[in-house]
């Protein structure tokens, strides 16, 4: 049984449990599994206890559980079928996310079926977490395989404490946006209270993506993202190792006899294409080509632990490495010297420590790597004569391990040069560099990482300050410049807070004041575009000089415009009356129909919540049967004539009528709205104007940015009213 305490526990979710199941003659055996994530989290879980949720790797029968002797934490297995393993694990996780996140998009496989299984397996992990969670627990989700999990937990338990750590790189915006599910992935992560990455570079990439792809507001200085009414903390938490343990292991590791005067160049990796093993072998070959004295005096030991062996790409990589090793050994080897010792299996810890200790050079040259713990383990194990770390700039570790020889792993010649320099480096220089690396790694060890991350995850999450005019300077300053502005604003939920009944909605006095100031500027035109009838919207926002577009733009009036009524409105007015009668058949308390001429809205905000779905369904049926289009709105369903006219058409109509077809030359357009019907306007202005969607980020949007609520719209109005004078509106 576990010894976990029942409050403030840690619930860890990772794709793999820290054990692998082996079945010999029917008996189940759990062996500790390897990899960077387990190396990081296993000691932490030993110290703190809790529950670890993950896939055990093998086949576990429903009645079987996994017991690890004397474990201070409990294992909660998530069983995966072969089909799920293929599509969730090999397919989407390792075939799509892994290569893309490592900036190798040409290796990425896209298959919608993989994504569907990825979603359902993430839901199963979320289910397991929900089963285990108790008040006060911290749920800590790890790595790319489970990116959707946090949102699935948050939806069911809105007040959960959720944190995420990504062990691999977070790619730059230009690559990340290739992912068809980018939105879901970002929203999955933003469901957390804290999202951690290995390096400041990845944090910055993440900010770029949430800002540019979701339109979320970010505070890069304080590491915050505004996500609806929640603030998400985002930061770099560079993983460290259990330094003392590695140092101790190196001191006590066996001391095999090695040929005198030989220098060892060491590579230790999972056999993965991101680790740059073929490129590294080629660099070593180049070294032997260019510098004869190293022949016979240097030996390379490459440990490549088998990984993802069922995947064709990994099988091909293994063949490629086998061939390269064979070729290089055949080319330079003698009866007394083998240039490369290639070990294609996992070696026991003490042997690995001996290799780390005895190596003169660690050649850590991944093409891309989240952090790379091998570089750190090597440094901690250098207890004898100090050696040299040659490290890829593309590893997260390169952000801090500056005393290593940093190389571009793609550039074979430069890696060969660095290797030569390392092998020739005088002992005093080696010492200076190695001791500096050791000091840092000793300070920034696993305990520190864990402490920093858990402190951040459990300390109170100070909300981001409300949006300021300076934010609009940054977002709109260049776009607007000296140009006159055409501003289009939805009414309910955008300018005025939603109320229980549409008749009770009131424009705040402050908003009226800012609207008046905007309208008074000779360089600014303001229009209200609403689903309300023209009469109604005029009544609710009586401001001189405004343009009004009512009934989703079927009727438009305002200064500088001929009054507009869509030609089909009269015809649909009659049919609308008949539809209103039909809708009256939904005889449920709190349901009523607002008739607005050619359009109508059935409201059910005041009806019992558990009846909302059925009411909306019935309303949609009746609206469709009457030959109208049905559109969901906030606690309402709208019926509109099927005449291909919407808020988008209305906005373009106003701009064209007032400023001509080349309007985008003479004015800058801004549209702000809060619901589904505003999406038509966002789409119409794609690439032409700046658009803002107001409210919680629950629905996807085509708007460029999100604003949290009516208060943020007020700030935008203040910015518009107070900006530097521009050229007056034409005409
Ligand atoms: C992911 C990220 C990030 C390797 N061979 C043997 C062996 N190992 C151990 C090493 C080290 C671990 O495996 C490998 O860790 P890495 O960090 O190098 O790489 P990934 O497995 O790809 O890990 C990575 C990490 O997560 C943590 O966040 O740093 O960037 O890709 O601990 O010692 N251990 C033993 N025998 C071996 O032959 N005993």
mmCIF file of N, CA, C and O in Angstrom, residues 573-586 593-597 599-600 602 622-623 626 628:
data_model
loop_
_atom_site.group_PDB
_atom_site.id
_atom_site.type_symbol
_atom_site.label_atom_id
_atom_site.label_comp_id
_atom_site.label_asym_id
_atom_site.label_seq_id
_atom_site.Cartn_x
_atom_site.Cartn_y
_atom_site.Cartn_z
ATOM 1 N N UNK A 573 -41.140 39.463 -43.764
ATOM 2 C CA UNK A 573 -41.843 39.974 -42.583
ATOM 3 C C UNK A 573 -43.102 39.146 -42.308
ATOM 4 O O UNK A 573 -43.343 38.693 -41.203
ATOM 5 N N UNK A 574 -43.868 38.885 -43.396
ATOM 6 C CA UNK A 574 -45.104 38.094 -43.231
ATOM 7 C C UNK A 574 -44.803 36.681 -42.772
ATOM 8 O O UNK A 574 -45.420 36.152 -41.848
ATOM 9 N N UNK A 575 -43.835 36.075 -43.434
ATOM 10 C CA UNK A 575 -43.501 34.688 -43.060
ATOM 11 C C UNK A 575 -42.977 34.639 -41.632
ATOM 12 O O UNK A 575 -43.151 33.661 -40.922
ATOM 13 N N UNK A 576 -42.339 35.734 -41.216
ATOM 14 C CA UNK A 576 -41.824 35.822 -39.850
ATOM 15 C C UNK A 576 -42.946 35.809 -38.835
ATOM 16 O O UNK A 576 -42.834 35.203 -37.765
ATOM 17 N N UNK A 577 -44.057 36.460 -39.225
ATOM 18 C CA UNK A 577 -45.201 36.475 -38.299
ATOM 19 C C UNK A 577 -45.745 35.066 -38.110
ATOM 20 O O UNK A 577 -46.065 34.638 -37.001
ATOM 21 N N UNK A 578 -45.819 34.318 -39.224
ATOM 22 C CA UNK A 578 -46.298 32.932 -39.137
ATOM 23 C C UNK A 578 -45.350 32.091 -38.278
ATOM 24 O O UNK A 578 -45.772 31.267 -37.449
ATOM 25 N N UNK A 579 -44.069 32.327 -38.450
ATOM 26 C CA UNK A 579 -43.086 31.556 -37.668
ATOM 27 C C UNK A 579 -43.223 31.882 -36.176
ATOM 28 O O UNK A 579 -43.148 30.991 -35.320
ATOM 29 N N UNK A 580 -43.480 33.176 -35.880
ATOM 30 C CA UNK A 580 -43.632 33.566 -34.468
ATOM 31 C C UNK A 580 -44.782 32.792 -33.835
ATOM 32 O O UNK A 580 -44.697 32.334 -32.695
ATOM 33 N N UNK A 581 -45.861 32.612 -34.610
ATOM 34 C CA UNK A 581 -46.998 31.843 -34.077
ATOM 35 C C UNK A 581 -46.594 30.408 -33.807
ATOM 36 O O UNK A 581 -46.939 29.817 -32.789
ATOM 37 N N UNK A 582 -45.848 29.849 -34.744
ATOM 38 C CA UNK A 582 -45.401 28.453 -34.568
ATOM 39 C C UNK A 582 -44.524 28.327 -33.323
ATOM 40 O O UNK A 582 -44.655 27.371 -32.542
ATOM 41 N N UNK A 583 -43.665 29.317 -33.134
ATOM 42 C CA UNK A 583 -42.751 29.241 -31.979
ATOM 43 C C UNK A 583 -43.507 29.372 -30.652
ATOM 44 O O UNK A 583 -43.043 28.890 -29.617
ATOM 45 N N UNK A 584 -44.688 30.008 -30.726
ATOM 46 C CA UNK A 584 -45.488 30.152 -29.502
ATOM 47 C C UNK A 584 -45.902 28.795 -28.956
ATOM 48 O O UNK A 584 -46.280 28.653 -27.792
ATOM 49 N N UNK A 585 -45.812 27.759 -29.823
ATOM 50 C CA UNK A 585 -46.181 26.407 -29.367
ATOM 51 C C UNK A 585 -45.175 25.889 -28.327
ATOM 52 O O UNK A 585 -45.451 24.929 -27.623
ATOM 53 N N UNK A 586 -44.012 26.488 -28.233
ATOM 54 C CA UNK A 586 -43.062 26.081 -27.181
ATOM 55 C C UNK A 586 -43.517 26.772 -25.901
ATOM 56 O O UNK A 586 -43.063 27.858 -25.548
ATOM 57 N N UNK A 593 -40.689 34.981 -27.571
ATOM 58 C CA UNK A 593 -40.156 35.296 -28.891
ATOM 59 C C UNK A 593 -40.134 36.804 -29.110
ATOM 60 O O UNK A 593 -41.134 37.492 -28.850
ATOM 61 N N UNK A 594 -39.001 37.271 -29.576
ATOM 62 C CA UNK A 594 -38.863 38.694 -29.883
ATOM 63 C C UNK A 594 -38.999 38.824 -31.395
ATOM 64 O O UNK A 594 -38.179 38.258 -32.132
ATOM 65 N N UNK A 595 -40.004 39.557 -31.832
ATOM 66 C CA UNK A 595 -40.212 39.695 -33.263
ATOM 67 C C UNK A 595 -39.634 41.008 -33.736
ATOM 68 O O UNK A 595 -39.920 42.060 -33.166
ATOM 69 N N UNK A 596 -38.780 40.908 -34.779
ATOM 70 C CA UNK A 596 -38.072 42.130 -35.182
ATOM 71 C C UNK A 596 -38.279 42.391 -36.670
ATOM 72 O O UNK A 596 -37.369 42.776 -37.375
ATOM 73 N N UNK A 597 -39.483 42.091 -37.166
ATOM 74 C CA UNK A 597 -39.715 42.233 -38.597
ATOM 75 C C UNK A 597 -39.299 40.955 -39.296
ATOM 76 O O UNK A 597 -39.829 39.888 -39.012
ATOM 77 N N UNK A 599 -36.612 39.243 -39.028
ATOM 78 C CA UNK A 599 -35.893 38.266 -38.190
ATOM 79 C C UNK A 599 -36.610 38.152 -36.854
ATOM 80 O O UNK A 599 -37.388 39.031 -36.474
ATOM 81 N N UNK A 600 -36.368 37.052 -36.180
ATOM 82 C CA UNK A 600 -36.908 36.928 -34.826
ATOM 83 C C UNK A 600 -35.973 36.097 -33.962
ATOM 84 O O UNK A 600 -35.134 35.333 -34.454
ATOM 85 N N UNK A 602 -35.882 33.612 -30.430
ATOM 86 C CA UNK A 602 -36.557 32.940 -29.333
ATOM 87 C C UNK A 602 -35.601 32.939 -28.146
ATOM 88 O O UNK A 602 -34.491 32.414 -28.228
ATOM 89 N N UNK A 622 -38.451 24.277 -35.760
ATOM 90 C CA UNK A 622 -39.556 25.113 -36.252
ATOM 91 C C UNK A 622 -39.037 26.192 -37.208
ATOM 92 O O UNK A 622 -39.665 26.492 -38.226
ATOM 93 N N UNK A 623 -37.901 26.761 -36.873
ATOM 94 C CA UNK A 623 -37.334 27.836 -37.708
ATOM 95 C C UNK A 623 -36.975 27.276 -39.089
ATOM 96 O O UNK A 623 -37.297 27.862 -40.127
ATOM 97 N N UNK A 626 -39.955 26.570 -41.268
ATOM 98 C CA UNK A 626 -40.573 27.780 -41.830
ATOM 99 C C UNK A 626 -39.729 28.371 -42.961
ATOM 100 O O UNK A 626 -40.047 29.439 -43.479
ATOM 101 N N UNK A 628 -36.596 29.443 -42.669
ATOM 102 C CA UNK A 628 -35.638 30.425 -42.160
ATOM 103 C C UNK A 628 -34.334 29.713 -41.785
ATOM 104 O O UNK A 628 -34.297 28.501 -41.661
#
